[in-house]
Short mmCIF file of C-alpha atoms in Angstrom, two decimals:
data_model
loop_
_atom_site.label_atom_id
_atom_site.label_comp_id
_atom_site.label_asym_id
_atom_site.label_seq_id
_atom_site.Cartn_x
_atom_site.Cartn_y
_atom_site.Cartn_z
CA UNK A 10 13.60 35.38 -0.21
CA UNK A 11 17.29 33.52 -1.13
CA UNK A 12 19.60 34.13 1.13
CA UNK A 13 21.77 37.64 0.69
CA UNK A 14 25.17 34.83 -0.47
CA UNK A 15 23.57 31.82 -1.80
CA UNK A 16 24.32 28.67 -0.22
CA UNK A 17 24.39 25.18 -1.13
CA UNK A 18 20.97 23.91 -1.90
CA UNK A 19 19.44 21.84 1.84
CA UNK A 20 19.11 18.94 2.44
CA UNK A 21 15.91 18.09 4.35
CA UNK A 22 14.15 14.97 6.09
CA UNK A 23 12.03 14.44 8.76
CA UNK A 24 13.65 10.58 9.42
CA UNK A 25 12.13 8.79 6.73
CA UNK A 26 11.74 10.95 3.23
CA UNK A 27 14.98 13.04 2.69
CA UNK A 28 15.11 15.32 0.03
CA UNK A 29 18.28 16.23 -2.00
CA UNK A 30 19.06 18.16 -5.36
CA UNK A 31 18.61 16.09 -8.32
CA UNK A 32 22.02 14.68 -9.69
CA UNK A 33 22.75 13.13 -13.12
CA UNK A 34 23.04 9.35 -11.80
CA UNK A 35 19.24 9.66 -11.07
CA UNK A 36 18.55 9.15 -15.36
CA UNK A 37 17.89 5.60 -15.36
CA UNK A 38 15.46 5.75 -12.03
CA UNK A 39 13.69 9.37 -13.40
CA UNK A 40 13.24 7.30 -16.99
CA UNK A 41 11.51 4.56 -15.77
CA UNK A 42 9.13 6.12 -13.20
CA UNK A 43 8.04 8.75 -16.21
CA UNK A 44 7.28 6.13 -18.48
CA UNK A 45 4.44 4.77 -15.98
CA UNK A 46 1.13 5.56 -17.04
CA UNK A 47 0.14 7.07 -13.86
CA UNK A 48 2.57 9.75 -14.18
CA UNK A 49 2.05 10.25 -17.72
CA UNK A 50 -1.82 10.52 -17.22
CA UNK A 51 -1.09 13.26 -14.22
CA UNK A 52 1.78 15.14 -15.46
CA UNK A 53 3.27 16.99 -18.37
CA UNK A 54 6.10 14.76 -18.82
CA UNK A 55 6.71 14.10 -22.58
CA UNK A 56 5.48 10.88 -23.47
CA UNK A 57 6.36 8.34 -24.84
CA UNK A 58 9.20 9.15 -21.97
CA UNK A 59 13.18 8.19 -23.25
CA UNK A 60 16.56 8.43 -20.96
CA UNK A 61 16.83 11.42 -23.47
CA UNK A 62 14.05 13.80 -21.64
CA UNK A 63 15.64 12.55 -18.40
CA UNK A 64 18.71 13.60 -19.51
CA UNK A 65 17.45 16.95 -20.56
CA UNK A 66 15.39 17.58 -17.90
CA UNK A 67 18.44 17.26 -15.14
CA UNK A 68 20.82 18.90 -17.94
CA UNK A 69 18.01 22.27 -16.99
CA UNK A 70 18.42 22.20 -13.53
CA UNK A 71 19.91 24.81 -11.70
CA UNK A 72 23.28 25.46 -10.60
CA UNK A 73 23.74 25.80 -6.80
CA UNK A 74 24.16 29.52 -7.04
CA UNK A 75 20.85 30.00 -9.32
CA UNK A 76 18.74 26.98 -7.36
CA UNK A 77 17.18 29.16 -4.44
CA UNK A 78 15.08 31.32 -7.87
CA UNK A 79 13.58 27.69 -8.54
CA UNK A 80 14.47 25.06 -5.46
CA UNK A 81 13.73 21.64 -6.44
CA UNK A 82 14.77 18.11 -4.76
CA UNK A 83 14.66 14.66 -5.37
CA UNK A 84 12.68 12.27 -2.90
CA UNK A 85 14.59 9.82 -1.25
CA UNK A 86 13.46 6.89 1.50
CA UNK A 87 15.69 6.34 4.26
CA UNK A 88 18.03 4.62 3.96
CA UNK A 89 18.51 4.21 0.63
CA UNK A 90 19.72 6.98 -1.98
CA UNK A 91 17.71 5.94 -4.38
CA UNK A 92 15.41 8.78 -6.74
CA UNK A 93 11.76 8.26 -6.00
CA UNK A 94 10.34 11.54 -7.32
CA UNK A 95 10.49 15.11 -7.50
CA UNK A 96 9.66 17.77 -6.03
CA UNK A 97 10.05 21.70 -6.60
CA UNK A 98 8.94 25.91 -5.90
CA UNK A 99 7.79 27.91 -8.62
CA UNK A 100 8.46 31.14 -6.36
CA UNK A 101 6.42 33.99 -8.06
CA UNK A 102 8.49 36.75 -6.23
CA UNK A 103 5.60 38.34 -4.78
CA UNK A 104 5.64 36.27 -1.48
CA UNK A 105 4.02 33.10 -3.28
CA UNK A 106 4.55 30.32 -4.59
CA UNK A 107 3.73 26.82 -6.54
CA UNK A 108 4.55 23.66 -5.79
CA UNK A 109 4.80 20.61 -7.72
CA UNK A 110 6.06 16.86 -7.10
CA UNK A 111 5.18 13.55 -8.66
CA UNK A 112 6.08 9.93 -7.06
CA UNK A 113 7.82 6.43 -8.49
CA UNK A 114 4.94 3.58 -8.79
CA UNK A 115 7.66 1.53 -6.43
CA UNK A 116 7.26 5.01 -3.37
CA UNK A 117 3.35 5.29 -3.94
CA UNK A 118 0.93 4.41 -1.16
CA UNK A 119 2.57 5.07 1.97
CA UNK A 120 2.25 8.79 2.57
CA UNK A 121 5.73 9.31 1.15
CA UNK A 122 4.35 12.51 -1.10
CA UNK A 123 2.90 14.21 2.08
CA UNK A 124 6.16 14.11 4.18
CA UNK A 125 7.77 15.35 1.23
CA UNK A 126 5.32 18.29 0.49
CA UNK A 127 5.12 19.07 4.44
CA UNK A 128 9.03 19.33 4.24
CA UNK A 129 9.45 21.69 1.75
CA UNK A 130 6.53 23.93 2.79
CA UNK A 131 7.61 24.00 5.83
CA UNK A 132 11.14 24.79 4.44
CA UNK A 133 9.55 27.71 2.27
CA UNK A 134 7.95 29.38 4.62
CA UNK A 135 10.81 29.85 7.26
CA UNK A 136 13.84 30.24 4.21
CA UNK A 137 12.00 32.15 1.76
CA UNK A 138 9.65 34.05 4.17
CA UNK A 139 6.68 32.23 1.88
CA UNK A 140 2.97 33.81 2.79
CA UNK A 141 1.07 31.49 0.53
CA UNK A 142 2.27 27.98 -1.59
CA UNK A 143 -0.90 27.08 -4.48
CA UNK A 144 -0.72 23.28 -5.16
CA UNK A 145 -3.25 22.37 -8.13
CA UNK A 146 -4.05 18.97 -9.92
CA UNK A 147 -6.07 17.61 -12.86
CA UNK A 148 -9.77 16.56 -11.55
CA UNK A 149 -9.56 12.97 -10.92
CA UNK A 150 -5.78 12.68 -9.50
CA UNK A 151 -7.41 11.67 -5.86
CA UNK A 152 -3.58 10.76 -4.66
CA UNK A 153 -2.47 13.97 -4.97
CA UNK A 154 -5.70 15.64 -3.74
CA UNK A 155 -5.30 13.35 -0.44
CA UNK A 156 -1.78 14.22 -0.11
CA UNK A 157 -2.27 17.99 -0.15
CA UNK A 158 -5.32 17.61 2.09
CA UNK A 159 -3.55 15.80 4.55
CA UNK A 160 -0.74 18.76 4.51
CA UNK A 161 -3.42 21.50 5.35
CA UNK A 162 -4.07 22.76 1.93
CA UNK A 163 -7.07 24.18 1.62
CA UNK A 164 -8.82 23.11 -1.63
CA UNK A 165 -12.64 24.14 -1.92
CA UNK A 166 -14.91 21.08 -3.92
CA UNK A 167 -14.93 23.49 -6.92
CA UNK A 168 -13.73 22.39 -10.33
CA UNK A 169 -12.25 24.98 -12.17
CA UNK A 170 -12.66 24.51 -15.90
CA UNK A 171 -9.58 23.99 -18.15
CA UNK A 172 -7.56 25.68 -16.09
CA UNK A 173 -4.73 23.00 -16.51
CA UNK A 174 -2.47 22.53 -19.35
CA UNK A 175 -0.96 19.25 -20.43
CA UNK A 176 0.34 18.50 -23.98
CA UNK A 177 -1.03 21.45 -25.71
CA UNK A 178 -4.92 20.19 -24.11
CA UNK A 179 -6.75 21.99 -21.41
CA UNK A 180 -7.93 19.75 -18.58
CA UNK A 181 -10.43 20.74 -15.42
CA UNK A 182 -8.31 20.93 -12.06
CA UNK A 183 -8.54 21.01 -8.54
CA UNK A 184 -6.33 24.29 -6.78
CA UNK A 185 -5.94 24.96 -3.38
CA UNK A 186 -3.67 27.29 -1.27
CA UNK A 187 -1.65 26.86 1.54
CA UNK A 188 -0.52 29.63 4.43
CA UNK A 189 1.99 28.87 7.75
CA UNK A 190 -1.05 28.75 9.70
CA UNK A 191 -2.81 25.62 7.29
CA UNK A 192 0.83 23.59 7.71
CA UNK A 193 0.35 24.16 11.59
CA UNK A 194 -3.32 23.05 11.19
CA UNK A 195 -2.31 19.87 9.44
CA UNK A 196 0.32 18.85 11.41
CA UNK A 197 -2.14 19.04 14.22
CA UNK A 198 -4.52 17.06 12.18
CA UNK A 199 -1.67 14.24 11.48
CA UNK A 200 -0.59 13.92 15.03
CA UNK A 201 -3.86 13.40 15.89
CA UNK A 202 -5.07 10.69 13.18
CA UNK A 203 -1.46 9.15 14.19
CA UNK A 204 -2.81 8.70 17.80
CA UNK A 205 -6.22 7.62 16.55
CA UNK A 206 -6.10 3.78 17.56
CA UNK A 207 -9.36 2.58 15.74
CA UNK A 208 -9.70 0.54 12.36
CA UNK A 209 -8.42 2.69 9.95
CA UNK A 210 -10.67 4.50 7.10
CA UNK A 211 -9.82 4.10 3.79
CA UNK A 212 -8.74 7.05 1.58
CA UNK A 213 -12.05 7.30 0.16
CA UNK A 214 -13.81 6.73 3.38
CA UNK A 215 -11.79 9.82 4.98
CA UNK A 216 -13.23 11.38 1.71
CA UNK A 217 -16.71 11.03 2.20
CA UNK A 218 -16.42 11.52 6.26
CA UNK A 219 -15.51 15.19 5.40
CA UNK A 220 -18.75 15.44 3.44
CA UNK A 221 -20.42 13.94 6.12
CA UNK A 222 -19.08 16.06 8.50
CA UNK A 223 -19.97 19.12 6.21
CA UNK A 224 -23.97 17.80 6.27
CA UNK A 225 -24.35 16.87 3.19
CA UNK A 226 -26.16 14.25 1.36
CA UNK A 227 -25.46 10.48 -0.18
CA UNK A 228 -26.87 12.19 -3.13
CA UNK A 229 -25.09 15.19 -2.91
CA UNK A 230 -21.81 12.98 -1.86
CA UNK A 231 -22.03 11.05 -5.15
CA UNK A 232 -22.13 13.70 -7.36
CA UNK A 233 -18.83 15.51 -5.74
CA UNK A 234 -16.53 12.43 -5.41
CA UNK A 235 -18.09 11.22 -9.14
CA UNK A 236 -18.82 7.88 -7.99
CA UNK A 237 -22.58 5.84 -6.97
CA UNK A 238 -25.05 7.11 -4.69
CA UNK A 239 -25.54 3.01 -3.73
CA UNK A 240 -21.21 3.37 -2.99
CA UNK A 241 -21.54 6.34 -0.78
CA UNK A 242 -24.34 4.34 0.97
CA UNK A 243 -21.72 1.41 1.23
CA UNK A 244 -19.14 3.95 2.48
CA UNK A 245 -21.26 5.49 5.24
CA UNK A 246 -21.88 1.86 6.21
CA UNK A 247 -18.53 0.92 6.75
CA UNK A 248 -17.85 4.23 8.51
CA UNK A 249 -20.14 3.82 11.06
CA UNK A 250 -18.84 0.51 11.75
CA UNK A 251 -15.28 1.68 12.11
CA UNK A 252 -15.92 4.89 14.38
CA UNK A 253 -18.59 2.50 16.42
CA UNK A 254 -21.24 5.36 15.56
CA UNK A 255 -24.72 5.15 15.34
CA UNK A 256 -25.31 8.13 13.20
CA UNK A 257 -24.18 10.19 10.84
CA UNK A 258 -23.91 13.14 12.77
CA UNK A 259 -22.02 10.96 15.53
CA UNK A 260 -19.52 9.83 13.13
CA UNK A 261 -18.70 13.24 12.14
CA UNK A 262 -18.11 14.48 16.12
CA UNK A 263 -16.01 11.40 16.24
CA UNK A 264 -14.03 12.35 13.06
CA UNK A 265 -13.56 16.21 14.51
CA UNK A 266 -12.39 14.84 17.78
CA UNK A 267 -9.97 12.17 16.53
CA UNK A 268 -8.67 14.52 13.69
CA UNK A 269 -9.67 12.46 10.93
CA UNK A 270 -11.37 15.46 9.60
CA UNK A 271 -12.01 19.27 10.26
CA UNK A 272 -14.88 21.69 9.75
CA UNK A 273 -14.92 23.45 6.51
CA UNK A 274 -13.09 26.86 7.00
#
């Protein structure tokens, strides 16, 4: 719900990501993150991607008065200003909402896409009295899927068939949901991992750790994550290893009680 006299659009940061509305100095940096492939392959940005759609794109943003029916920031690092992505609420007026944000290659792999999605969530639910924010992605976009994982979205293994559009092409997607009590959940779940002091698990490791935990098989394993049943074996391997457990069903009592992963609600 905007507020009853709308104010200026908020800024918002957590001491490293900061998040601020979009402003028309940002063209040069928005052109040449949308012209990587990554984002091309992920989003629905035009491509080939000119200053042009940059230009248009922040020429369509909202004024300050009309921003709170569609909020959307630009990602920042501290302490530069610079643009390193976007991020924005599709608010459905029915106490929901979707979100969607994409990264610069030069902000990728250090969890800058999860502080900026725990921000605004966080922001949604106490400013616009949110109940529930859906996320979805195109199957194979793991980044994203680890991000929004790592927020407390809940996102069941489930492929649901062309369900997103991109360039007038349906593709298969992942969708989860998100309510105040999943963000609370999550933030647990970082604090925790955060305090965990052991070799660290790769993104795909934490992957197959919650499959582990969940008691399934390599086999089984391989065919969800789409990759070898000889990799998953490698995987496990080097889990064990890590966690210093000598079984499978160890690891996974290790991964519950250091918060590297959760029982399936």
């Amino acid at each position: 719900m905007a507020p009853d006299s709308p104010a200026a659009p908020p800024v918002l940061s957590d001491g490293l990501v900061s998040l601020r509305p979009p402003r028309p100095s940002d063209a040069d940096n928005i052109t040449l993150a949308c012209q990587d492939p990554e984002i091309q392959a992920w989003t629905t940005v035009p491509t080939p991607y000119e200053r042009a759609d940059a230009e248009a794109w922040l020429g369509l943003r909202p004024t300050p008065e009309t921003w709170w029916d569609s909020p959307v920031w630009a990602v920042t690092v501290l302490p530069d200003d610079r643009w390193c992505g976007s991020i924005d609420l599709r608010p459905d007026a029915s106490g929901g909402a979707e979100v969607g944000y994409l990264l610069a290659p030069w902000a990728r792999g250090h969890g800058h896409g999860a502080r900026a999605l725990r921000l605004v969530c966080s922001w949604a639910f106490s400013a616009l009295d949110l109940r529930v924010i859906t996320w979805y992605a195109y199957v194979g976009n793991e980044a994203s899927l680890h991000s929004a994982r790592s927020v407390g979205f809940q996102i069941p293994d489930h492929v649901f068939r062309a369900y997103g559009a991109q360039r007038g092409a349906r593709r298969d997607s992942w969708i989860g949901t998100l309510t105040p009590d999943d963000l609370t959940m999550g933030a647990q779940a970082a604090e925790a991992r955060r305090r965990y002091l052991g070799p660290a698990l790769t993104r795909r490791e934490l992957d197959v750790l919650r499959h582990i935990t969940r008691g399934q098989s390599n086999r089984t394993i391989a065919v969800e994550l789409g990759i070898s049943e000889n990799t998953v074996k490698n995987h496990v391997r080097s889990i064990l290893e890590k966690l210093q457990a000598s079984s499978r069903a160890e690891a996974a009592i290790i991964g519950l009680r250091e918060g590297l992963t959760r029982l399936p609600g």
